[in-house]
PDB file of C-alpha atoms in Angstrom:
ATOM      1  CA  GLN A   5      69.531  -6.313 -75.683  1.00 89.00           C
ATOM      2  CA  ILE A   6      71.883  -8.385 -73.579  1.00 90.00           C
ATOM      3  CA  THR A   7      72.130 -12.093 -74.275  1.00 94.00           C
ATOM      4  CA  LEU A   8      74.421 -14.788 -72.951  1.00 96.00           C
ATOM      5  CA  GLU A   9      74.874 -18.338 -74.172  1.00 97.00           C
ATOM      6  CA  GLU A  10      76.858 -21.159 -72.644  1.00 98.00           C
ATOM      7  CA  SER A  11      78.641 -23.719 -74.801  1.00 98.00           C
ATOM      8  CA  GLY A  12      80.919 -26.658 -74.259  1.00 98.00           C
ATOM      9  CA  PRO A  13      80.854 -30.402 -73.698  1.00 98.00           C
ATOM     10  CA  THR A  14      77.818 -31.987 -72.124  1.00 97.00           C
ATOM     11  CA  LEU A  15      79.667 -35.123 -71.047  1.00 98.00           C
ATOM     12  CA  VAL A  16      83.069 -35.308 -69.407  1.00 98.00           C
ATOM     13  CA  LYS A  17      84.866 -38.163 -67.711  1.00 97.00           C
ATOM     14  CA  PRO A  18      86.006 -38.124 -64.103  1.00 97.00           C
ATOM     15  CA  THR A  19      89.380 -36.421 -63.613  1.00 97.00           C
ATOM     16  CA  GLN A  20      89.048 -34.552 -66.895  1.00 98.00           C
ATOM     17  CA  THR A  21      89.033 -30.773 -67.204  1.00 98.00           C
ATOM     18  CA  LEU A  22      85.815 -29.000 -68.134  1.00 98.00           C
ATOM     19  CA  THR A  23      85.988 -25.923 -70.319  1.00 98.00           C
ATOM     20  CA  LEU A  24      82.836 -23.879 -70.857  1.00 98.00           C
ATOM     21  CA  THR A  25      82.477 -20.723 -72.888  1.00 98.00           C
ATOM     22  CA  CYS A  26      80.016 -17.922 -72.296  1.00 97.00           C
ATOM     23  CA  THR A  27      79.434 -15.878 -75.442  1.00 97.00           C
ATOM     24  CA  PHE A  28      77.623 -12.644 -74.813  1.00 94.00           C
ATOM     25  CA  SER A  29      76.251  -9.698 -76.726  1.00 92.00           C
ATOM     26  CA  GLY A  30      74.755  -6.353 -75.853  1.00 89.00           C
ATOM     27  CA  PHE A  31      77.591  -5.293 -73.583  1.00 87.00           C
ATOM     28  CA  SER A  32      81.354  -5.257 -73.767  1.00 82.00           C
ATOM     29  CA  LEU A  33      82.640  -5.599 -70.202  1.00 79.00           C
ATOM     30  CA  SER A  34      83.686  -2.000 -70.582  1.00 68.00           C
ATOM     31  CA  THR A  35      82.378  -0.750 -67.262  1.00 65.00           C
ATOM     32  CA  SER A  36      84.265  -1.490 -64.089  1.00 60.00           C
ATOM     33  CA  ILE A  37      81.127  -2.435 -62.214  1.00 74.00           C
ATOM     34  CA  GLU A  38      80.091  -4.862 -64.943  1.00 84.00           C
ATOM     35  CA  GLY A  39      81.093  -8.493 -64.970  1.00 91.00           C
ATOM     36  CA  VAL A  40      80.226 -12.038 -65.965  1.00 95.00           C
ATOM     37  CA  GLY A  41      79.714 -14.792 -63.461  1.00 96.00           C
ATOM     38  CA  TRP A  42      79.319 -18.553 -63.447  1.00 98.00           C
ATOM     39  CA  ILE A  43      76.739 -20.377 -61.373  1.00 97.00           C
ATOM     40  CA  ARG A  44      75.855 -24.060 -61.363  1.00 96.00           C
ATOM     41  CA  GLN A  45      73.012 -26.216 -60.127  1.00 93.00           C
ATOM     42  CA  PRO A  46      73.397 -29.898 -59.330  1.00 92.00           C
ATOM     43  CA  PRO A  47      70.195 -31.881 -59.869  1.00 91.00           C
ATOM     44  CA  GLY A  48      67.715 -31.171 -57.080  1.00 85.00           C
ATOM     45  CA  LYS A  49      70.093 -28.895 -55.231  1.00 87.00           C
ATOM     46  CA  ALA A  50      70.679 -25.188 -54.736  1.00 86.00           C
ATOM     47  CA  LEU A  51      72.275 -22.911 -57.215  1.00 90.00           C
ATOM     48  CA  GLU A  52      75.949 -22.444 -56.388  1.00 94.00           C
ATOM     49  CA  TRP A  53      78.021 -19.410 -57.242  1.00 95.00           C
ATOM     50  CA  LEU A  54      81.346 -20.413 -58.803  1.00 97.00           C
ATOM     51  CA  GLY A  55      82.979 -17.107 -59.538  1.00 95.00           C
ATOM     52  CA  HIS A  56      82.998 -14.026 -61.700  1.00 92.00           C
ATOM     53  CA  ILE A  57      85.254 -11.659 -63.573  1.00 93.00           C
ATOM     54  CA  TYR A  58      85.078  -7.911 -64.003  1.00 88.00           C
ATOM     55  CA  GLN A  59      86.177  -5.613 -66.791  1.00 83.00           C
ATOM     56  CA  ASN A  60      89.430  -4.838 -64.972  1.00 83.00           C
ATOM     57  CA  ASP A  61      90.228  -8.564 -64.614  1.00 83.00           C
ATOM     58  CA  ASP A  62      89.270  -8.519 -60.959  1.00 86.00           C
ATOM     59  CA  LEU A  63      88.476 -12.181 -60.263  1.00 91.00           C
ATOM     60  CA  ARG A  64      86.360 -13.719 -57.524  1.00 92.00           C
ATOM     61  CA  TYR A  65      86.165 -17.456 -56.899  1.00 95.00           C
ATOM     62  CA  SER A  66      84.133 -19.626 -54.590  1.00 93.00           C
ATOM     63  CA  PRO A  67      86.442 -20.449 -51.660  1.00 92.00           C
ATOM     64  CA  SER A  68      85.481 -24.117 -51.820  1.00 92.00           C
ATOM     65  CA  LEU A  69      86.339 -24.434 -55.508  1.00 95.00           C
ATOM     66  CA  LYS A  70      89.037 -21.845 -56.079  1.00 94.00           C
ATOM     67  CA  ASN A  71      91.783 -24.451 -56.425  1.00 96.00           C
ATOM     68  CA  ARG A  72      89.984 -26.007 -59.385  1.00 97.00           C
ATOM     69  CA  LEU A  73      88.630 -22.957 -61.178  1.00 97.00           C
ATOM     70  CA  THR A  74      89.951 -20.516 -63.701  1.00 97.00           C
ATOM     71  CA  ILE A  75      87.860 -17.770 -65.263  1.00 97.00           C
ATOM     72  CA  ALA A  76      89.228 -15.683 -68.107  1.00 94.00           C
ATOM     73  CA  LYS A  77      87.806 -13.218 -70.592  1.00 91.00           C
ATOM     74  CA  ASP A  78      88.435 -12.578 -74.251  1.00 89.00           C
ATOM     75  CA  THR A  79      87.124  -9.079 -74.802  1.00 85.00           C
ATOM     76  CA  SER A  80      87.703  -9.199 -78.566  1.00 85.00           C
ATOM     77  CA  LYS A  81      85.394 -12.224 -78.868  1.00 90.00           C
ATOM     78  CA  ASN A  82      82.915 -11.153 -76.172  1.00 91.00           C
ATOM     79  CA  GLN A  83      83.548 -14.394 -74.330  1.00 94.00           C
ATOM     80  CA  VAL A  84      84.256 -15.534 -70.810  1.00 96.00           C
ATOM     81  CA  VAL A  85      85.734 -18.991 -70.306  1.00 97.00           C
ATOM     82  CA  LEU A  86      85.343 -21.200 -67.248  1.00 98.00           C
ATOM     83  CA  THR A  87      87.823 -24.002 -66.656  1.00 98.00           C
ATOM     84  CA  MET A  88      87.275 -26.559 -63.910  1.00 98.00           C
ATOM     85  CA  THR A  89      89.856 -29.252 -63.305  1.00 98.00           C
ATOM     86  CA  ASN A  90      89.585 -32.757 -61.892  1.00 97.00           C
ATOM     87  CA  MET A  91      85.891 -33.198 -62.614  1.00 98.00           C
ATOM     88  CA  ASP A  92      83.906 -35.597 -60.446  1.00 97.00           C
ATOM     89  CA  PRO A  93      80.383 -37.012 -60.730  1.00 97.00           C
ATOM     90  CA  VAL A  94      79.295 -34.585 -57.985  1.00 96.00           C
ATOM     91  CA  ASP A  95      80.063 -31.772 -60.431  1.00 98.00           C
ATOM     92  CA  THR A  96      77.199 -32.930 -62.626  1.00 98.00           C
ATOM     93  CA  GLY A  97      74.632 -30.192 -63.115  1.00 97.00           C
ATOM     94  CA  THR A  98      73.499 -27.210 -65.127  1.00 96.00           C
ATOM     95  CA  TYR A  99      76.087 -24.481 -65.556  1.00 98.00           C
ATOM     96  CA  PHE A 100      74.967 -20.904 -66.143  1.00 98.00           C
ATOM     97  CA  CYS A 101      76.740 -17.722 -67.013  1.00 98.00           C
ATOM     98  CA  ALA A 102      75.187 -14.433 -66.036  1.00 97.00           C
ATOM     99  CA  HIS A 103      75.759 -10.730 -66.508  1.00 95.00           C
ATOM    100  CA  HIS A 104      76.691  -9.073 -63.248  1.00 91.00           C
ATOM    101  CA  TRP A 105      75.898  -5.434 -62.571  1.00 88.00           C
ATOM    102  CA  GLY A 106      75.497  -5.213 -58.844  1.00 87.00           C
ATOM    103  CA  TYR A 107      73.705  -8.544 -59.000  1.00 91.00           C
ATOM    104  CA  PHE A 108      73.224 -11.309 -61.572  1.00 94.00           C
ATOM    105  CA  ASP A 109      70.626  -9.533 -63.652  1.00 94.00           C
ATOM    106  CA  LEU A 110      70.661 -11.425 -66.934  1.00 95.00           C
ATOM    107  CA  TRP A 111      71.293 -15.131 -67.383  1.00 96.00           C
ATOM    108  CA  GLY A 112      72.024 -17.611 -70.092  1.00 96.00           C
ATOM    109  CA  GLN A 113      69.817 -20.625 -70.533  1.00 95.00           C
ATOM    110  CA  GLY A 114      72.420 -22.928 -69.028  1.00 96.00           C
ATOM    111  CA  ILE A 115      74.218 -26.025 -70.237  1.00 97.00           C
ATOM    112  CA  GLU A 116      73.793 -29.448 -68.685  1.00 97.00           C
ATOM    113  CA  VAL A 117      77.063 -31.156 -67.898  1.00 98.00           C
ATOM    114  CA  THR A 118      77.274 -34.798 -66.885  1.00 98.00           C
ATOM    115  CA  VAL A 119      80.382 -36.276 -65.347  1.00 98.00           C
ATOM    116  CA  SER A 120      80.487 -39.988 -65.966  1.00 97.00           C
ATOM    117  CA  SER A 121      82.865 -42.625 -67.183  1.00 95.00           C
TER     118      SER A 121
ATOM    119  CA  GLN B  16      78.930 -21.909 -47.949  1.00 49.00           C
ATOM    120  CA  SER B  17      75.404 -22.865 -46.913  1.00 56.00           C
ATOM    121  CA  ALA B  18      72.527 -22.476 -49.280  1.00 82.00           C
ATOM    122  CA  LEU B  19      69.553 -20.342 -48.405  1.00 93.00           C
ATOM    123  CA  THR B  20      66.478 -22.237 -47.240  1.00 95.00           C
ATOM    124  CA  GLN B  21      63.307 -22.128 -49.289  1.00 95.00           C
ATOM    125  CA  PRO B  22      60.150 -24.218 -49.157  1.00 95.00           C
ATOM    126  CA  ARG B  23      60.228 -26.920 -51.765  1.00 94.00           C
ATOM    127  CA  SER B  24      56.810 -26.014 -53.147  1.00 97.00           C
ATOM    128  CA  VAL B  25      53.918 -23.597 -52.804  1.00 98.00           C
ATOM    129  CA  SER B  26      50.620 -23.385 -54.627  1.00 97.00           C
ATOM    130  CA  GLY B  27      47.722 -21.046 -55.148  1.00 96.00           C
ATOM    131  CA  SER B  28      44.681 -20.517 -57.319  1.00 97.00           C
ATOM    132  CA  PRO B  29      44.454 -17.869 -60.004  1.00 97.00           C
ATOM    133  CA  GLY B  30      43.864 -14.465 -58.477  1.00 97.00           C
ATOM    134  CA  GLN B  31      45.216 -15.466 -55.078  1.00 97.00           C
ATOM    135  CA  SER B  32      48.453 -14.350 -53.456  1.00 97.00           C
ATOM    136  CA  VAL B  33      51.359 -16.540 -52.455  1.00 98.00           C
ATOM    137  CA  THR B  34      54.480 -15.784 -50.486  1.00 98.00           C
ATOM    138  CA  ILE B  35      57.763 -17.631 -50.801  1.00 98.00           C
ATOM    139  CA  SER B  36      60.232 -17.348 -47.962  1.00 98.00           C
ATOM    140  CA  CYS B  37      64.001 -17.496 -48.105  1.00 97.00           C
ATOM    141  CA  THR B  38      65.877 -17.920 -44.852  1.00 97.00           C
ATOM    142  CA  GLY B  39      69.542 -17.200 -44.493  1.00 96.00           C
ATOM    143  CA  THR B  40      71.804 -16.013 -41.720  1.00 96.00           C
ATOM    144  CA  SER B  41      73.132 -12.831 -40.203  1.00 95.00           C
ATOM    145  CA  SER B  42      76.061 -13.132 -42.626  1.00 93.00           C
ATOM    146  CA  ASP B  43      74.020 -12.955 -45.792  1.00 95.00           C
ATOM    147  CA  ILE B  44      70.364 -11.882 -45.879  1.00 97.00           C
ATOM    148  CA  GLY B  45      70.584 -10.328 -42.429  1.00 96.00           C
ATOM    149  CA  ALA B  46      73.695  -8.338 -43.292  1.00 95.00           C
ATOM    150  CA  TYR B  47      72.993  -6.973 -46.750  1.00 95.00           C
ATOM    151  CA  ASN B  48      70.093  -5.593 -48.757  1.00 96.00           C
ATOM    152  CA  TYR B  49      71.327  -7.459 -51.802  1.00 96.00           C
ATOM    153  CA  VAL B  50      68.629 -10.069 -52.159  1.00 97.00           C
ATOM    154  CA  SER B  51      67.301 -10.960 -55.568  1.00 97.00           C
ATOM    155  CA  TRP B  52      64.660 -13.395 -56.759  1.00 98.00           C
ATOM    156  CA  LEU B  53      64.829 -15.400 -59.958  1.00 97.00           C
ATOM    157  CA  GLN B  54      62.006 -16.977 -61.900  1.00 97.00           C
ATOM    158  CA  ARG B  55      62.781 -19.953 -64.100  1.00 95.00           C
ATOM    159  CA  HIS B  56      60.419 -21.690 -66.456  1.00 94.00           C
ATOM    160  CA  PRO B  57      61.478 -25.138 -67.682  1.00 89.00           C
ATOM    161  CA  ASN B  58      64.411 -24.979 -70.068  1.00 86.00           C
ATOM    162  CA  LYS B  59      64.391 -21.205 -70.034  1.00 91.00           C
ATOM    163  CA  ALA B  60      66.969 -18.756 -68.783  1.00 92.00           C
ATOM    164  CA  PRO B  61      66.377 -17.529 -65.232  1.00 94.00           C
ATOM    165  CA  ARG B  62      64.765 -14.096 -65.067  1.00 96.00           C
ATOM    166  CA  VAL B  63      65.186 -11.649 -62.212  1.00 97.00           C
ATOM    167  CA  VAL B  64      61.848 -10.513 -60.827  1.00 98.00           C
ATOM    168  CA  ILE B  65      63.129  -8.710 -57.715  1.00 97.00           C
ATOM    169  CA  SER B  66      66.518  -7.124 -56.997  1.00 96.00           C
ATOM    170  CA  ASP B  67      67.971  -5.460 -53.918  1.00 96.00           C
ATOM    171  CA  VAL B  68      65.158  -6.867 -51.735  1.00 97.00           C
ATOM    172  CA  TYR B  69      62.368  -4.649 -53.077  1.00 96.00           C
ATOM    173  CA  ASN B  70      63.134  -3.451 -56.596  1.00 97.00           C
ATOM    174  CA  ARG B  71      61.335  -4.666 -59.671  1.00 97.00           C
ATOM    175  CA  PRO B  72      63.396  -4.633 -62.866  1.00 94.00           C
ATOM    176  CA  SER B  73      61.819  -3.037 -65.884  1.00 93.00           C
ATOM    177  CA  GLY B  74      59.137  -5.219 -67.410  1.00 94.00           C
ATOM    178  CA  VAL B  75      58.308  -7.173 -64.267  1.00 97.00           C
ATOM    179  CA  PRO B  76      54.623  -6.836 -63.316  1.00 96.00           C
ATOM    180  CA  ASP B  77      53.863  -5.023 -60.086  1.00 96.00           C
ATOM    181  CA  ARG B  78      52.190  -8.208 -58.886  1.00 97.00           C
ATOM    182  CA  PHE B  79      55.678  -9.219 -57.771  1.00 98.00           C
ATOM    183  CA  SER B  80      56.962  -7.689 -54.563  1.00 98.00           C
ATOM    184  CA  GLY B  81      59.831  -8.377 -52.198  1.00 97.00           C
ATOM    185  CA  SER B  82      60.516  -7.782 -48.540  1.00 97.00           C
ATOM    186  CA  LYS B  83      62.949  -8.694 -45.805  1.00 98.00           C
ATOM    187  CA  SER B  84      62.804  -9.128 -42.063  1.00 97.00           C
ATOM    188  CA  GLY B  85      65.904 -10.121 -40.180  1.00 97.00           C
ATOM    189  CA  ASN B  86      67.487 -13.130 -41.854  1.00 97.00           C
ATOM    190  CA  THR B  87      64.442 -13.944 -43.984  1.00 98.00           C
ATOM    191  CA  ALA B  88      63.498 -12.487 -47.332  1.00 98.00           C
ATOM    192  CA  SER B  89      60.131 -13.010 -48.974  1.00 98.00           C
ATOM    193  CA  LEU B  90      58.700 -12.866 -52.457  1.00 98.00           C
ATOM    194  CA  THR B  91      54.982 -12.214 -52.757  1.00 98.00           C
ATOM    195  CA  ILE B  92      53.078 -12.744 -55.967  1.00 98.00           C
ATOM    196  CA  SER B  93      49.592 -11.309 -55.916  1.00 97.00           C
ATOM    197  CA  GLY B  94      46.834 -11.889 -58.432  1.00 97.00           C
ATOM    198  CA  LEU B  95      48.340 -15.209 -59.463  1.00 97.00           C
ATOM    199  CA  GLN B  96      48.283 -16.012 -63.148  1.00 97.00           C
ATOM    200  CA  ALA B  97      48.922 -19.292 -64.913  1.00 97.00           C
ATOM    201  CA  GLU B  98      52.134 -17.906 -66.406  1.00 96.00           C
ATOM    202  CA  ASP B  99      53.541 -17.440 -62.901  1.00 97.00           C
ATOM    203  CA  GLU B 100      53.899 -21.196 -62.534  1.00 97.00           C
ATOM    204  CA  ALA B 101      57.667 -21.682 -62.399  1.00 97.00           C
ATOM    205  CA  ASP B 102      60.583 -22.317 -60.088  1.00 96.00           C
ATOM    206  CA  TYR B 103      61.677 -19.386 -57.942  1.00 97.00           C
ATOM    207  CA  TYR B 104      65.145 -18.950 -56.464  1.00 96.00           C
ATOM    208  CA  CYS B 105      66.474 -16.449 -53.973  1.00 97.00           C
ATOM    209  CA  CYS B 106      69.990 -15.077 -53.976  1.00 97.00           C
ATOM    210  CA  SER B 107      71.889 -12.988 -51.449  1.00 96.00           C
ATOM    211  CA  PHE B 108      75.261 -11.362 -51.203  1.00 95.00           C
ATOM    212  CA  ALA B 109      77.245 -12.923 -48.363  1.00 93.00           C
ATOM    213  CA  GLY B 110      80.325 -10.767 -48.046  1.00 89.00           C
ATOM    214  CA  TYR B 111      83.487 -10.507 -50.066  1.00 84.00           C
ATOM    215  CA  HIS B 112      84.823 -13.936 -49.122  1.00 81.00           C
ATOM    216  CA  ILE B 113      81.769 -16.076 -49.862  1.00 78.00           C
ATOM    217  CA  ASN B 114      80.256 -13.562 -52.278  1.00 87.00           C
ATOM    218  CA  TRP B 115      76.896 -15.021 -53.349  1.00 93.00           C
ATOM    219  CA  VAL B 116      74.596 -17.702 -51.972  1.00 94.00           C
ATOM    220  CA  PHE B 117      71.444 -19.100 -53.483  1.00 95.00           C
ATOM    221  CA  GLY B 118      68.436 -21.113 -52.471  1.00 93.00           C
ATOM    222  CA  ALA B 119      67.483 -24.531 -53.821  1.00 91.00           C
ATOM    223  CA  GLY B 120      64.321 -23.185 -55.373  1.00 93.00           C
ATOM    224  CA  THR B 121      60.580 -23.253 -54.759  1.00 96.00           C
ATOM    225  CA  LYS B 122      58.195 -24.743 -57.262  1.00 97.00           C
ATOM    226  CA  LEU B 123      55.083 -22.595 -57.614  1.00 98.00           C
ATOM    227  CA  THR B 124      52.020 -24.393 -58.880  1.00 97.00           C
ATOM    228  CA  VAL B 125      49.009 -22.402 -60.029  1.00 96.00           C
ATOM    229  CA  LEU B 126      46.040 -24.644 -59.390  1.00 94.00           C
TER     230      LEU B 126
END
C-alpha cells in the first residue's frame, strides 16, 4: 500500500524559505516512470502543479516558479524535499505531494502553509 | 499556465446522475487523453476516480465515468450516494513545458 505524508512548517514569514518533506512508503522510486510531485492549492483557487522528480533525477518545474523551486530526493529515507525561496503571502495554501505513475495517482493529505509576518 | 474551468458547484438527489464539466484548451484537454478526476472529502487526501479520460482505478465504483469532447472533459456520477458528496477536481497534461494543469474544483452536494 502506497502512502505519502507531507511535513514541515505551517507558518513562514515573508521572504523566508519554505522546506517541505514528503515521506512515502510502498514504493521506492525504483522505476523510471515513477516519480513524486508537488502540487499546491491557494484558498479558493485551483490546484497548481509545482514540479516533480523521477527515479533517474529527471526534474520538472513549473515555468512560473522554477526560479524559486528545488526538488530533491533521498532514496535511502524514502523522502522527497521541496524548497521554495522568497515566500510571499500569495504562496499561502495547502501543499500536497503525490505519487506519479503516468498521472498523480496517489496523494498525501496535504499540509497547510501560511505566509504571514 | 491557466487553470481548467469547472463549475463551482453542482447538486443532485440520491439515485440521480450529475455531470461535472472541465473546460480547457487545445493545448491541454484537447491535445492529450491524459485527463484525471480527483475526489476530495474534507481534510482527506485526494483520491483519483478517473484516469486517462475514461479509466476507473481499482476500487472505484462503476457509477463514476469519464468522457471528453474537444477541449472539455466530463465526469458523470450516476446513482448518487451520500458518500459522493465531496469536492471534485480535474487535471490534464498540458505538454512538456507546462506539464500539468488543474481545475479549481466543483463542490458536489447530495441533497
